[in-house]
Amino acid sequence: MERFHRRPVSNGIVIRSDYHLNDGGVRMQTVKSVFIVAGKILLSAAIIILLVLIGFLIYAAVQLMAGRSADDVLSYTSISLSQMSIQGFAFIIGTLIMYAAFDRKHGWSLGLKQQKPFRLAVEGLAAGILLMTVSALLIWLCGGVSFNSVTFDNTVLASMSSGVLLFTIVSVNEELFSRGYLQGLIKHHFGGTAAIIVPSLLFAALHLQNNNVLDNPLPLLNLFLAGIVLAVSREWSGGLWMPIGLHLTWNYFQGYVYGFEVSGNKVDSLIHLTREGSDTISGGAFGAEGSLLTTLVLLAGTFAIMRYYRTPKLPVSGEPKRQ
């Protein structure tokens, strides 16, 4: 027979268990939680894919009715520009549907309701600029790239302006899904450590379709570590505004300012560079996120964020409260 009594809550990150069970009860509860979490992740993926398909069908229909040819609508440029927005809004809407339908009643928050959100967002923006600038400088100092010229014309200005909007959508949707929903869901069932590691693995997996991500192990390793940085930012700052800001400027300065590919995607940039030396140092065609030097920056950044915020601001797992 199972023995039930309240377990005291510590001030650290703990594995969630509202009651102390015997070994068999703990195993059964763990298996049940695994199936619940896996089922919700699969359902959220199905909803998001459906929303993406609906979004592209609506986009194509509107463009065709406006008189554009099918070849023009399906061109690479048209698809690449629309894809970011459609996928972004699909992730946002799908995440909100899942949270409202299944998880809001459990009391844990997505992380959007915070005190001083503007200040936290600015701290995230500054952290993203700092981490990417240090990465770029180290790659340059170690001979991985040379910075050749600076171009600021109408083409670059238009590209940089649209990049702000596009990477805002990217940072909001990826953080809301990965750090807001997945991290909150997994923490509710398994505690803070699992909530940092598992969504970071899934975050890396979401980028498997990116160009050049499998050229060597470093891109996937750094995507995982970037997920750790963002997850720690969410945990220690108490919500999503800091990691949203960090994610935005990390991507933006990597591509539109310093001229690296952004996770394998090339954009028009302010600074033009030439890759030199090995891909291990330069990051190769994947960008700065493929460099071993960026690995070191991400590791250092994780501990710096933990040091800056001192202690996690999120409630201890098992005692959720609204932020």
Steps between C-alpha positions, in 0.01 A plus 500: 500500500632845410592739778399862448630799688612848404866535413665824618607734223860619493637820357678321216391340177334169582327219323127557526312270731199625692499185708754247612420164342655159526735399218226341292278805534783735402578294190137490394463874552819564302385282210162670501665844495726398211200395292310818590790727407583308181135502396472874551820565304376286210157664508653847504719404202195375309308821574793718392551304176129531422510875565806536275324317216189715544717812507681412178173415324351836601819679395507328161130566438534870583805538277334321207186713535724808495619397154837344576601192305533160665874496420544837669302393808706182531835668434776454757502867602125515545490177700797595721352837596152368567618181670647680800180691574261211436703253705545757775132573540419127475733430795354787701135408436565126545679559830221719635239242397683218679560705814142627522346160429713276722745675730381837623282325758812348660616844611838536329569801281636536147724776635353806330362661816798652677581808700717746305478313167658790309807500722537123465463521122771769486727283714442216254569723199826614659601142588440381144710783355780435750513123449496523119752786494741303719452194275567702184808667648647168617442343159671798335791511747562126450511538122166345421372795298617834365267799495537660158263794461191678623204563269205717593281557196127477433516122451675442831276751678187325371644162596596613851159660553309188394742294709385672818142392431591149385729422793252649744244249371760221516610581854146539633363180346801281581522627857125474560498139378837371625557698820142599574297188427745208486714618790195576713332169414808290572580688819146442625546123463873438549663805659740773396801297384301300246320820399831656400654200323209342307366815329859589405533164323169558323609855413808360326286239323269773365799631301591169334357620168731805495775529241838350597388403851647150461834608351665410833384448861554862611183660353269258683710521817483879497128500425454281807720732708311803368185325620663457842590872512141595413350246741720624784402856408132405529554318829724753670331820374154362577340516156533540124587864447872463566549192273284659226729803496814286511381277215409801284833683515707180493353415159479857372859600576634167379347548155399857426790671677804270500426317175494138617238257381219469754462128568602434140299783339675793329357852523607843371725643770666821610845340526642265236734223606706223344537162669859389554656200668307199625124480542562410864615858558302694239174311541496410132190549290277464807621829647648597834281239670719235337822618668674338795567849632126561515472180704725657763304827491169318550638305796636818657175683423296237682695545822506879461120512477466275805742727686322819391155389615642320807214253558217361285197731509252232393303315771630165617352217297209336673387831651401694186371851528397761247764754410 
